[in-house]
Amino acid sequence: MRTRVLTGITTTGTPHLGNYAGAIRPAIVASKDPGVDAFYFMADYHALIKADDAARVAASRMKITATWLAGGLDPDTATIYRQSDIPEVPELMWLLTCVTAKGLLNRAHAYKAAVDKNVAEQEDADAGVTAGLYMYPVLMAADILAFNANKVPVGRDQIQHIEMARDIAQRFNHIYGRDYFVLPEVQIEEQVATLPGLDGRKMSKSYDNTIPLFDGGPKALRESIMKIVTDSRAPGEPKETEDSALFTIFKAFATPAESAAFADALHGGLGWGEAKQVLFERIEADVAPMRERYDSLMARPDDMEDILLAGAAKARAIAVPLLEQLRDAVGLRTFRPVAKAVEPATTKPASKAKPPRFASFREADGSFRFRLFGADGEELLLSVPFADPKAAGVARQALSVVGGAAAAIESQGDHVVLLVDGAIVGQGQPYPDEVARAAAMLRLRAALDALAAAQE
Ligand code: TYM
């Protein structure tokens, strides 16, 4: 079974070296592992919490998309999408909101920092704090849990949010009595867990201390690097590397051997001006080829739109069936008798299309089974063995009337299984890939809809 790795970037600004080294680069490396099922997205709903400048949010979504692709993310193997193209995310957010303790959100760092600042300034504690900021961790939990991600690679500032996502998932599972959610694990790239900015604090849009990755070209990159704050030691004097932002940034881009040589040069008295030039050249060597791809992508927004819409379709193949289960779990169910769960107009097979069909057979050991074939002849289900033909017939009849929306369909191991009264009655063909399994679930539901409609 592949490990689902998921991460997002808030689309409030221009990608900087911290986003790249701390999140994008390791995530792209991970996506090349055949054992990884990568889900990477633009957190554009999160952006609205921090920015009310529509043009800036719109531009940032494009820039961050282009950065992922220019960095080498392959949209055919990874799933890349915009958070706001997945309506199941805000829907799940509400289900999670209703099981999240308010006290948990009171402890969220970003909210607490805003409150502490207000109190220190003798303002009302919640002055200028939106409900969006308060709910930020629940939206982030929905991002992760809508896809049942196993691993979430992030910088250190996000660790608390992943812990909260685990808490919220556990609480939902407990209240509704089943492991609907896997508990996500945080993954930190130790080498570059927090990339410092120009002033030595964490590189962050909010501190205005960032070094742009692509914007402004090599000139802007060099100019920013020249502004990195250093101590006042003159050329010839030995330099400390321990708490040096400049050296830490170098390490995030260099091999261990290059870093050791650079440290030796600094200890040996290399001037800060020259050191900054070395740092610029090291980063530029990595960034220049990516910048070319980035510029070319930014000139083709339609192509990026197509890639993101295809990514959203892949992502929704996972989120839609999960939300169906969750709605059922919390009691948001159809009022109709199960066989009529879906409107006939949407479920009647096209007049010329062949309806799904059952084929019964007897095993060599004397047991009875049946298969369900889709309209195109695909085998969707192989039943469990039944001791006698009557029992097999009863099960077949149950499947003919249940309808896709009400059927209990789950993913178990590599298979999609169908349950009646809690017992497995059949399973589909094996798919090691979860996206393919989710698509198989949708096909099975569509076939059950068509069978139920044909009974009317
Ligand atoms: P955001 O947009 O602030 O940052 C994106 C990612 O970059 C990391 N990062 C850094 N890493 C190292 N050094 C730095 N100076 C640095 N600055 C930023 C962040 O830790 C993050 O991994 N809430 C998230 C976005 C998000 C998300 C999610 C992430 C929304 N939903 C679900 C993971 C899973 C955020 O604002 O990241």
Tab-separated table of C-alpha atoms and ligand atoms in Angstrom:
chain	number	residue	atom	x	y	z
A	1	MET	CA	0.000	0.000	0.000
A	2	ARG	CA	1.422	3.428	-0.957
A	3	THR	CA	1.990	6.095	1.664
A	4	ARG	CA	-0.112	9.175	1.037
A	5	VAL	CA	2.009	12.281	1.534
A	6	LEU	CA	0.132	15.594	1.545
A	7	THR	CA	1.165	19.192	1.975
A	8	GLY	CA	-0.018	22.682	1.092
A	9	ILE	CA	1.251	26.213	0.741
A	10	THR	CA	-0.817	29.289	1.552
A	11	THR	CA	-1.222	31.474	-1.521
A	12	THR	CA	-0.610	34.864	-0.008
A	13	GLY	CA	2.632	35.875	-1.643
A	14	THR	CA	5.611	35.111	-3.770
A	15	PRO	CA	7.362	31.803	-3.102
A	16	HIS	CA	10.547	32.350	-1.108
A	17	LEU	CA	13.617	30.267	-0.381
A	18	GLY	CA	12.076	29.070	2.938
A	19	ASN	CA	9.001	27.638	1.171
A	20	TYR	CA	11.214	26.041	-1.444
A	21	ALA	CA	13.867	24.468	0.780
A	22	GLY	CA	11.526	23.742	3.698
A	23	ALA	CA	8.495	22.378	1.876
A	24	ILE	CA	8.517	22.269	-1.930
A	25	ARG	CA	11.888	20.656	-2.616
A	26	PRO	CA	11.587	17.782	-0.095
A	27	ALA	CA	7.993	17.198	-1.171
A	28	ILE	CA	9.034	16.919	-4.831
A	29	VAL	CA	11.832	14.496	-3.903
A	30	ALA	CA	9.311	12.403	-1.944
A	31	SER	CA	6.899	12.388	-4.904
A	32	LYS	CA	9.458	10.504	-7.021
A	33	ASP	CA	9.370	7.517	-4.661
A	34	PRO	CA	7.106	4.837	-6.217
A	35	GLY	CA	5.857	4.007	-2.709
A	36	VAL	CA	4.522	7.548	-2.278
A	37	ASP	CA	1.121	8.860	-3.390
A	38	ALA	CA	1.732	12.628	-3.352
A	39	PHE	CA	-1.045	15.200	-2.810
A	40	TYR	CA	0.200	18.796	-3.032
A	41	PHE	CA	-2.066	21.804	-3.101
A	42	MET	CA	-2.439	25.576	-3.094
A	43	ALA	CA	-4.051	26.493	0.238
A	44	ASP	CA	-6.089	29.327	-1.245
A	45	TYR	CA	-8.928	29.185	1.308
A	46	HIS	CA	-6.257	29.624	3.975
A	47	ALA	CA	-4.965	32.634	2.045
A	48	LEU	CA	-8.255	34.459	2.626
A	49	ILE	CA	-7.569	34.391	6.368
A	50	LYS	CA	-4.407	36.407	5.952
A	51	ALA	CA	-5.017	38.492	2.838
A	52	ASP	CA	-7.994	40.461	1.595
A	53	ASP	CA	-6.196	41.655	-1.518
A	54	ALA	CA	-7.903	39.603	-4.264
A	55	ALA	CA	-5.309	40.418	-6.931
A	56	ARG	CA	-2.506	39.280	-4.667
A	57	VAL	CA	-4.214	35.996	-3.808
A	58	ALA	CA	-4.981	35.372	-7.502
A	59	ALA	CA	-1.377	36.038	-8.565
A	60	SER	CA	0.044	33.968	-5.731
A	61	ARG	CA	-2.008	30.889	-6.688
A	62	MET	CA	-0.456	30.990	-10.151
A	63	LYS	CA	3.059	31.623	-8.893
A	64	ILE	CA	2.968	28.785	-6.400
A	65	THR	CA	1.512	26.392	-8.977
A	66	ALA	CA	4.281	27.341	-11.407
A	67	THR	CA	6.858	26.842	-8.643
A	68	TRP	CA	5.747	23.269	-7.935
A	69	LEU	CA	5.857	22.416	-11.626
A	70	ALA	CA	9.124	24.257	-12.336
A	71	GLY	CA	10.676	22.464	-9.347
A	72	GLY	CA	10.052	19.155	-11.148
A	73	LEU	CA	6.717	17.939	-9.798
A	74	ASP	CA	5.180	15.551	-12.332
A	75	PRO	CA	1.392	16.107	-12.408
A	76	ASP	CA	0.887	12.640	-13.903
A	77	THR	CA	2.328	10.841	-10.910
A	78	ALA	CA	1.497	13.372	-8.195
A	79	THR	CA	-1.878	14.998	-7.550
A	80	ILE	CA	-1.591	18.801	-7.657
A	81	TYR	CA	-4.686	20.941	-7.064
A	82	ARG	CA	-6.210	24.059	-5.543
A	83	GLN	CA	-7.893	23.636	-2.184
A	84	SER	CA	-10.843	25.740	-3.402
A	85	ASP	CA	-11.530	23.276	-6.261
A	86	ILE	CA	-12.445	20.615	-3.678
A	87	PRO	CA	-15.878	21.450	-2.190
A	88	GLU	CA	-15.571	18.411	0.086
A	89	VAL	CA	-12.864	20.220	2.078
A	90	PRO	CA	-15.085	22.987	3.499
A	91	GLU	CA	-17.892	20.440	3.908
A	92	LEU	CA	-15.618	18.223	5.976
A	93	MET	CA	-14.441	21.263	7.871
A	94	TRP	CA	-17.962	21.715	9.218
A	95	LEU	CA	-18.268	18.061	10.280
A	96	LEU	CA	-14.935	18.418	12.083
A	97	THR	CA	-15.852	21.799	13.582
A	98	CYS	CA	-18.741	20.096	15.354
A	99	VAL	CA	-16.433	17.664	17.169
A	100	THR	CA	-13.600	20.108	17.871
A	101	ALA	CA	-13.260	21.438	21.407
A	102	LYS	CA	-13.206	25.225	21.500
A	103	GLY	CA	-10.474	24.965	24.144
A	104	LEU	CA	-8.221	23.205	21.619
A	105	LEU	CA	-8.508	26.145	19.233
A	106	ASN	CA	-7.875	28.628	22.069
A	107	ARG	CA	-4.401	27.083	22.300
A	108	ALA	CA	-3.483	27.479	18.613
A	109	HIS	CA	-0.220	29.470	18.315
A	110	ALA	CA	-1.399	31.920	15.642
A	111	TYR	CA	-4.604	32.798	17.523
A	112	LYS	CA	-2.795	33.005	20.876
A	113	ALA	CA	-0.120	35.279	19.422
A	114	ALA	CA	-2.803	37.666	18.122
A	115	VAL	CA	-4.570	37.694	21.511
A	116	ASP	CA	-1.301	38.164	23.459
A	117	LYS	CA	-0.382	41.091	21.234
A	118	ASN	CA	-3.769	42.724	21.792
A	119	VAL	CA	-3.519	42.250	25.560
A	120	ALA	CA	0.026	43.665	25.627
A	121	GLU	CA	-1.266	46.702	23.739
A	122	GLN	CA	-4.222	46.991	26.161
A	123	GLU	CA	-6.686	46.348	23.369
A	124	ASP	CA	-9.716	44.073	23.524
A	125	ALA	CA	-8.307	40.496	23.488
A	126	ASP	CA	-10.046	39.627	20.202
A	127	ALA	CA	-9.581	42.954	18.435
A	128	GLY	CA	-9.021	42.344	14.734
A	129	VAL	CA	-9.171	38.554	15.157
A	130	THR	CA	-11.449	36.944	12.571
A	131	ALA	CA	-13.316	33.693	13.036
A	132	GLY	CA	-11.267	32.526	10.030
A	133	LEU	CA	-8.037	32.822	12.004
A	134	TYR	CA	-9.642	31.003	14.911
A	135	MET	CA	-10.840	28.131	12.693
A	136	TYR	CA	-7.576	27.877	10.738
A	137	PRO	CA	-6.514	24.573	12.366
A	138	VAL	CA	-9.859	22.918	11.570
A	139	LEU	CA	-9.614	23.870	7.894
A	140	MET	CA	-6.111	22.449	7.876
A	141	ALA	CA	-7.345	19.234	9.534
A	142	ALA	CA	-9.988	18.968	6.780
A	143	ASP	CA	-7.264	19.381	4.113
A	144	ILE	CA	-5.405	16.430	5.537
A	145	LEU	CA	-8.261	14.163	6.611
A	146	ALA	CA	-10.318	14.541	3.389
A	147	PHE	CA	-7.618	12.396	1.768
A	148	ASN	CA	-6.616	10.314	4.773
A	149	ALA	CA	-3.002	11.399	4.366
A	150	ASN	CA	-0.418	9.321	6.212
A	151	LYS	CA	2.449	11.822	6.232
A	152	VAL	CA	2.464	15.616	6.185
A	153	PRO	CA	5.851	17.195	5.451
A	154	VAL	CA	5.949	20.749	6.847
A	155	GLY	CA	8.224	23.244	8.543
A	156	ARG	CA	8.366	23.392	12.347
A	157	ASP	CA	5.819	26.209	12.546
A	158	GLN	CA	3.110	23.804	11.380
A	159	ILE	CA	3.724	20.948	13.840
A	160	GLN	CA	0.987	22.058	16.229
A	161	HIS	CA	-1.553	22.058	13.398
A	162	ILE	CA	-0.787	18.449	12.505
A	163	GLU	CA	-1.105	17.471	16.160
A	164	MET	CA	-4.490	19.165	16.245
A	165	ALA	CA	-5.539	17.323	13.075
A	166	ARG	CA	-4.707	14.053	14.860
A	167	ASP	CA	-6.729	15.094	17.924
A	168	ILE	CA	-9.714	16.067	15.816
A	169	ALA	CA	-9.529	12.844	13.761
A	170	GLN	CA	-9.349	10.749	16.905
A	171	ARG	CA	-12.330	12.511	18.391
A	172	PHE	CA	-14.435	11.993	15.256
A	173	ASN	CA	-13.460	8.303	15.084
A	174	HIS	CA	-14.328	7.889	18.747
A	175	ILE	CA	-17.700	9.644	18.585
A	176	TYR	CA	-18.853	7.864	15.435
A	177	GLY	CA	-17.412	4.501	16.417
A	178	ARG	CA	-15.177	3.643	13.486
A	179	ASP	CA	-11.720	4.527	12.161
A	180	TYR	CA	-12.956	6.794	9.402
A	181	PHE	CA	-9.687	8.716	9.558
A	182	VAL	CA	-6.105	7.539	9.703
A	183	LEU	CA	-3.989	9.617	12.082
A	184	PRO	CA	-1.584	11.774	10.038
A	185	GLU	CA	2.076	11.998	11.019
A	186	VAL	CA	4.161	15.125	10.754
A	187	GLN	CA	7.393	14.913	8.747
A	188	ILE	CA	10.147	17.470	9.291
A	189	GLU	CA	13.144	17.916	7.024
A	190	GLU	CA	15.692	18.262	9.857
A	191	GLN	CA	18.387	19.816	7.691
A	192	VAL	CA	16.223	22.839	6.833
A	193	ALA	CA	13.473	22.683	9.443
A	194	THR	CA	13.466	26.462	9.754
A	195	LEU	CA	15.259	28.474	7.151
A	196	PRO	CA	16.252	31.858	8.580
A	197	GLY	CA	15.458	35.069	6.728
A	198	LEU	CA	17.503	38.213	6.147
A	199	ASP	CA	17.384	39.187	9.842
A	200	GLY	CA	18.048	35.707	11.262
A	201	ARG	CA	14.426	35.123	12.320
A	202	LYS	CA	12.398	32.454	10.477
A	203	MET	CA	12.077	33.438	6.830
A	204	SER	CA	8.466	34.517	6.578
A	205	LYS	CA	6.201	36.795	4.578
A	206	SER	CA	4.917	38.173	7.881
A	207	TYR	CA	8.424	39.309	8.966
A	208	ASP	CA	9.181	40.851	5.595
A	209	ASN	CA	12.587	39.143	5.646
A	210	THR	CA	12.246	36.787	2.701
A	211	ILE	CA	14.554	36.028	-0.186
A	212	PRO	CA	12.465	35.560	-3.359
A	213	LEU	CA	12.920	32.321	-5.237
A	214	PHE	CA	12.171	33.531	-8.778
A	215	ASP	CA	10.602	36.983	-8.701
A	216	GLY	CA	12.926	39.707	-9.979
A	217	GLY	CA	15.376	37.216	-11.509
A	218	PRO	CA	19.037	36.761	-10.503
A	219	LYS	CA	19.380	40.479	-9.808
A	220	ALA	CA	16.728	40.460	-7.051
A	221	LEU	CA	18.125	37.213	-5.655
A	222	ARG	CA	21.619	38.696	-5.420
A	223	GLU	CA	20.372	41.987	-3.962
A	224	SER	CA	18.409	40.166	-1.265
A	225	ILE	CA	21.341	37.927	-0.378
A	226	MET	CA	23.554	41.005	-0.027
A	227	LYS	CA	21.098	42.256	2.652
A	228	ILE	CA	21.516	39.230	4.939
A	229	VAL	CA	22.468	40.567	8.365
A	230	THR	CA	25.933	39.476	9.549
A	231	ASP	CA	28.182	40.515	12.433
A	232	SER	CA	30.728	43.283	11.978
A	233	ARG	CA	33.856	41.145	11.670
A	234	ALA	CA	36.176	42.416	8.969
A	235	PRO	CA	37.701	40.333	6.143
A	236	GLY	CA	40.598	38.304	7.530
A	237	GLU	CA	38.953	37.802	10.928
A	238	PRO	CA	37.621	34.280	11.620
A	239	LYS	CA	33.810	34.074	11.330
A	240	GLU	CA	31.361	32.036	13.408
A	241	THR	CA	29.189	29.633	11.433
A	242	GLU	CA	27.161	28.398	14.391
A	243	ASP	CA	24.385	31.029	14.476
A	244	SER	CA	24.987	32.519	11.066
A	245	ALA	CA	21.840	32.876	8.920
A	246	LEU	CA	24.066	33.092	5.851
A	247	PHE	CA	25.745	29.760	6.604
A	248	THR	CA	22.430	28.074	7.495
A	249	ILE	CA	20.954	29.138	4.157
A	250	PHE	CA	24.073	27.894	2.350
A	251	LYS	CA	23.751	24.493	4.054
A	252	ALA	CA	20.155	24.169	2.853
A	253	PHE	CA	21.368	24.275	-0.759
A	254	ALA	CA	24.793	22.632	-0.619
A	255	THR	CA	26.171	19.130	-0.207
A	256	PRO	CA	27.828	18.301	3.145
A	257	ALA	CA	31.255	18.536	1.443
A	258	GLU	CA	30.466	21.995	0.019
A	259	SER	CA	29.214	23.141	3.420
A	260	ALA	CA	32.367	21.891	5.146
A	261	ALA	CA	34.576	23.764	2.649
A	262	PHE	CA	32.494	26.935	3.087
A	263	ALA	CA	32.725	26.658	6.897
A	264	ASP	CA	36.525	26.280	6.620
A	265	ALA	CA	36.712	29.401	4.450
A	266	LEU	CA	34.606	31.406	6.940
A	267	HIS	CA	36.647	30.184	9.916
A	268	GLY	CA	39.714	31.134	7.897
A	269	GLY	CA	38.578	34.764	7.559
A	270	LEU	CA	36.587	34.915	4.280
A	271	GLY	CA	34.943	38.379	4.132
A	272	TRP	CA	31.145	38.533	4.452
A	273	GLY	CA	30.816	40.305	1.090
A	274	GLU	CA	32.646	37.497	-0.685
A	275	ALA	CA	30.742	34.894	1.315
A	276	LYS	CA	27.465	36.413	0.108
A	277	GLN	CA	28.673	36.164	-3.488
A	278	VAL	CA	29.536	32.473	-2.940
A	279	LEU	CA	26.076	31.906	-1.452
A	280	PHE	CA	24.401	33.683	-4.385
A	281	GLU	CA	26.296	31.581	-6.932
A	282	ARG	CA	25.487	28.345	-5.102
A	283	ILE	CA	21.757	29.089	-4.975
A	284	GLU	CA	21.644	30.508	-8.508
A	285	ALA	CA	23.167	27.259	-9.858
A	286	ASP	CA	20.079	25.397	-8.582
A	287	VAL	CA	17.520	28.095	-9.259
A	288	ALA	CA	18.472	29.281	-12.785
A	289	PRO	CA	17.177	26.226	-14.713
A	290	MET	CA	13.998	26.204	-12.624
A	291	ARG	CA	13.468	29.936	-13.212
A	292	GLU	CA	13.453	29.327	-16.953
A	293	ARG	CA	10.717	26.703	-16.605
A	294	TYR	CA	8.849	28.966	-14.165
A	295	ASP	CA	8.809	31.901	-16.595
A	296	SER	CA	7.610	29.662	-19.389
A	297	LEU	CA	4.759	28.272	-17.229
A	298	MET	CA	3.714	31.737	-16.064
A	299	ALA	CA	3.301	32.640	-19.727
A	300	ARG	CA	0.873	29.698	-20.178
A	301	PRO	CA	-1.813	30.074	-17.475
A	302	ASP	CA	-4.311	27.979	-19.485
A	303	ASP	CA	-1.989	24.977	-19.307
A	304	MET	CA	-1.705	25.363	-15.547
A	305	GLU	CA	-5.485	25.628	-15.249
A	306	ASP	CA	-5.855	22.311	-17.147
A	307	ILE	CA	-3.292	20.607	-14.921
A	308	LEU	CA	-4.997	21.841	-11.745
A	309	LEU	CA	-8.478	20.828	-12.880
A	310	ALA	CA	-7.205	17.339	-13.728
A	311	GLY	CA	-5.544	17.239	-10.294
A	312	ALA	CA	-8.779	18.290	-8.586
A	313	ALA	CA	-10.666	15.497	-10.383
A	314	LYS	CA	-8.118	12.951	-9.135
A	315	ALA	CA	-8.294	14.359	-5.617
A	316	ARG	CA	-12.101	14.351	-5.579
A	317	ALA	CA	-12.122	10.675	-6.594
A	318	ILE	CA	-10.858	10.129	-3.030
A	319	ALA	CA	-12.728	12.862	-1.154
A	320	VAL	CA	-16.215	12.301	-2.645
A	321	PRO	CA	-16.630	8.654	-1.540
A	322	LEU	CA	-15.121	9.454	1.856
A	323	LEU	CA	-17.561	12.337	2.409
A	324	GLU	CA	-20.411	10.046	1.410
A	325	GLN	CA	-19.405	7.694	4.202
A	326	LEU	CA	-18.985	10.555	6.654
A	327	ARG	CA	-22.376	12.085	5.888
A	328	ASP	CA	-23.869	8.674	6.529
A	329	ALA	CA	-21.840	8.291	9.725
A	330	VAL	CA	-23.191	11.512	11.231
A	331	GLY	CA	-26.791	10.769	10.165
A	332	LEU	CA	-27.121	13.001	7.101
A	333	ARG	CA	-28.924	10.310	5.125
A	334	THR	CA	-31.572	10.163	2.443
A	335	PHE	CA	-35.225	10.011	3.512
A	336	ARG	CA	-36.060	7.720	0.615
A	337	PRO	CA	-36.266	3.950	0.903
A	338	VAL	CA	-32.783	2.838	-0.076
A	339	ALA	CA	-33.761	1.444	-3.475
A	340	LYS	CA	-34.957	4.887	-4.537
A	341	ALA	CA	-32.029	6.771	-3.129
A	342	VAL	CA	-31.149	8.403	-6.405
A	343	GLU	CA	-33.385	10.367	-8.754
A	344	PRO	CA	-34.364	8.196	-11.723
A	345	ALA	CA	-33.548	10.991	-14.142
A	346	THR	CA	-29.893	10.829	-13.205
A	347	THR	CA	-29.718	7.080	-12.804
A	348	LYS	CA	-31.530	5.578	-15.791
A	349	PRO	CA	-28.980	3.973	-18.039
A	350	ALA	CA	-28.785	5.685	-21.417
A	351	SER	CA	-31.299	3.948	-23.619
A	352	LYS	CA	-28.699	2.363	-25.865
A	353	ALA	CA	-26.158	1.535	-23.132
A	354	LYS	CA	-26.176	-2.056	-21.958
A	355	PRO	CA	-27.248	-2.273	-18.309
A	356	PRO	CA	-24.943	-3.874	-15.762
A	357	ARG	CA	-25.558	-7.595	-15.455
A	358	PHE	CA	-25.024	-10.472	-13.084
A	359	ALA	CA	-23.530	-13.823	-14.087
A	360	SER	CA	-23.929	-16.754	-11.689
A	361	PHE	CA	-21.741	-19.820	-11.622
A	362	ARG	CA	-20.856	-22.833	-9.546
A	363	GLU	CA	-17.387	-23.412	-8.143
A	364	ALA	CA	-15.631	-26.772	-8.353
A	365	ASP	CA	-16.170	-27.179	-4.585
A	366	GLY	CA	-19.944	-26.959	-5.079
A	367	SER	CA	-20.428	-23.418	-3.744
A	368	PHE	CA	-22.374	-20.750	-5.675
A	369	ARG	CA	-21.106	-17.320	-6.673
A	370	PHE	CA	-21.961	-14.503	-9.030
A	371	ARG	CA	-20.146	-11.718	-10.784
A	372	LEU	CA	-21.399	-8.210	-11.505
A	373	PHE	CA	-20.286	-6.757	-14.830
A	374	GLY	CA	-20.528	-3.077	-15.740
A	375	ALA	CA	-22.168	-1.853	-18.951
A	376	ASP	CA	-18.788	-1.987	-20.684
A	377	GLY	CA	-18.143	-5.565	-19.557
A	378	GLU	CA	-15.759	-4.688	-16.737
A	379	GLU	CA	-15.939	-7.106	-13.804
A	380	LEU	CA	-16.953	-4.875	-10.887
A	381	LEU	CA	-17.629	-7.478	-8.236
A	382	LEU	CA	-17.057	-11.151	-7.448
A	383	SER	CA	-19.347	-12.435	-4.723
A	384	VAL	CA	-18.294	-14.497	-1.735
A	385	PRO	CA	-19.206	-18.214	-2.080
A	386	PHE	CA	-22.710	-19.195	-0.990
A	387	ALA	CA	-23.696	-22.657	0.181
A	388	ASP	CA	-26.805	-22.805	-1.988
A	389	PRO	CA	-28.222	-21.017	-5.033
A	390	LYS	CA	-31.081	-19.532	-3.007
A	391	ALA	CA	-28.746	-17.642	-0.674
A	392	ALA	CA	-26.808	-16.366	-3.691
A	393	GLY	CA	-30.095	-15.252	-5.277
A	394	VAL	CA	-31.130	-13.357	-2.134
A	395	ALA	CA	-27.797	-11.511	-2.078
A	396	ARG	CA	-28.088	-10.712	-5.796
A	397	GLN	CA	-31.597	-9.376	-5.286
A	398	ALA	CA	-30.391	-7.180	-2.401
A	399	LEU	CA	-27.743	-5.659	-4.654
A	400	SER	CA	-30.279	-5.051	-7.413
A	401	VAL	CA	-32.321	-2.683	-5.289
A	402	VAL	CA	-29.891	-1.034	-2.907
A	403	GLY	CA	-28.802	1.831	-5.188
A	404	GLY	CA	-25.300	3.329	-5.270
A	405	ALA	CA	-25.811	6.039	-2.676
A	406	ALA	CA	-26.996	3.710	0.053
A	407	ALA	CA	-24.633	0.790	-0.651
A	408	ALA	CA	-21.967	0.150	1.979
A	409	ILE	CA	-18.826	0.201	-0.142
A	410	GLU	CA	-15.394	0.343	1.456
A	411	SER	CA	-11.784	0.068	0.603
A	412	GLN	CA	-10.116	-2.890	2.358
A	413	GLY	CA	-6.490	-3.557	1.528
A	414	ASP	CA	-6.166	-3.473	-2.242
A	415	HIS	CA	-9.858	-4.225	-2.794
A	416	VAL	CA	-13.145	-2.398	-2.931
A	417	VAL	CA	-15.656	-4.468	-0.925
A	418	LEU	CA	-19.423	-4.349	-0.758
A	419	LEU	CA	-21.197	-5.102	2.511
A	420	VAL	CA	-24.796	-5.982	3.300
A	421	ASP	CA	-25.802	-5.836	6.969
A	422	GLY	CA	-22.148	-5.507	7.920
A	423	ALA	CA	-21.059	-8.693	6.108
A	424	ILE	CA	-18.940	-8.652	2.951
A	425	VAL	CA	-20.914	-10.011	-0.008
A	426	GLY	CA	-18.318	-9.379	-2.679
A	427	GLN	CA	-15.193	-7.596	-3.741
A	428	GLY	CA	-13.807	-5.920	-6.850
A	429	GLN	CA	-10.535	-6.575	-8.579
A	430	PRO	CA	-7.382	-5.584	-6.697
A	431	TYR	CA	-5.979	-2.075	-7.217
A	432	PRO	CA	-2.809	-1.219	-5.264
A	433	ASP	CA	-3.367	2.460	-6.107
A	434	GLU	CA	-5.910	4.283	-3.940
A	435	VAL	CA	-6.933	6.680	-6.699
A	436	ALA	CA	-7.787	3.715	-8.944
A	437	ARG	CA	-9.683	2.120	-6.046
A	438	ALA	CA	-11.706	5.276	-5.468
A	439	ALA	CA	-12.562	5.376	-9.183
A	440	ALA	CA	-13.601	1.686	-9.019
A	441	MET	CA	-15.899	2.566	-6.080
A	442	LEU	CA	-17.578	5.241	-8.150
A	443	ARG	CA	-18.089	2.785	-11.051
A	444	LEU	CA	-19.573	0.218	-8.698
A	445	ARG	CA	-21.956	2.803	-7.222
A	446	ALA	CA	-22.990	3.886	-10.728
A	447	ALA	CA	-23.716	0.246	-11.681
A	448	LEU	CA	-25.835	-0.239	-8.533
A	449	ASP	CA	-27.729	2.943	-9.366
A	450	ALA	CA	-28.405	1.646	-12.850
A	451	LEU	CA	-29.634	-1.713	-11.484
A	452	ALA	CA	-31.915	-0.009	-8.948
A	453	ALA	CA	-33.303	2.318	-11.620
A	454	ALA	CA	-34.033	-0.662	-13.863
A	455	GLN	CA	-36.189	-2.187	-11.070
A	456	GLU	CA	-38.541	0.786	-11.062
B	1	TYM	P1	2.894	28.330	4.649
B	1	TYM	O1	2.300	28.759	3.372
B	1	TYM	O2	3.132	29.370	5.691
B	1	TYM	O3	4.245	27.620	4.356
B	1	TYM	C1	4.324	26.538	3.441
B	1	TYM	C2	5.316	25.510	3.940
B	1	TYM	O4	6.602	26.120	3.990
B	1	TYM	C3	7.130	25.931	5.280
B	1	TYM	N1	7.962	27.108	5.599
B	1	TYM	C4	9.216	27.017	5.954
B	1	TYM	N2	10.023	25.974	6.140
B	1	TYM	C5	11.280	26.216	6.519
B	1	TYM	N3	11.752	27.463	6.755
B	1	TYM	C6	10.966	28.538	6.580
B	1	TYM	N4	11.437	29.735	6.803
B	1	TYM	C7	9.628	28.347	6.160
B	1	TYM	N5	8.602	29.181	5.897
B	1	TYM	C8	7.573	28.392	5.543
B	1	TYM	C9	5.916	25.824	6.207
B	1	TYM	O5	6.200	25.162	7.413
B	1	TYM	C10	4.987	25.018	5.364
B	1	TYM	O6	5.298	23.638	5.438
B	1	TYM	N6	-1.017	26.259	6.988
B	1	TYM	C11	0.046	26.012	6.040
B	1	TYM	C12	-0.501	25.571	4.692
B	1	TYM	C13	-1.427	24.425	4.788
B	1	TYM	C14	-1.075	23.062	4.973
B	1	TYM	C15	-2.292	22.355	5.010
B	1	TYM	C16	0.146	22.397	5.094
B	1	TYM	C17	-2.783	24.502	4.716
B	1	TYM	N7	-3.289	23.242	4.853
B	1	TYM	C18	-2.331	20.951	5.175
B	1	TYM	C19	0.105	21.005	5.271
B	1	TYM	C20	-1.099	20.307	5.313
B	1	TYM	C21	0.842	27.299	5.828
B	1	TYM	O7	0.357	28.372	6.045
B	1	TYM	O8	2.066	27.134	5.288
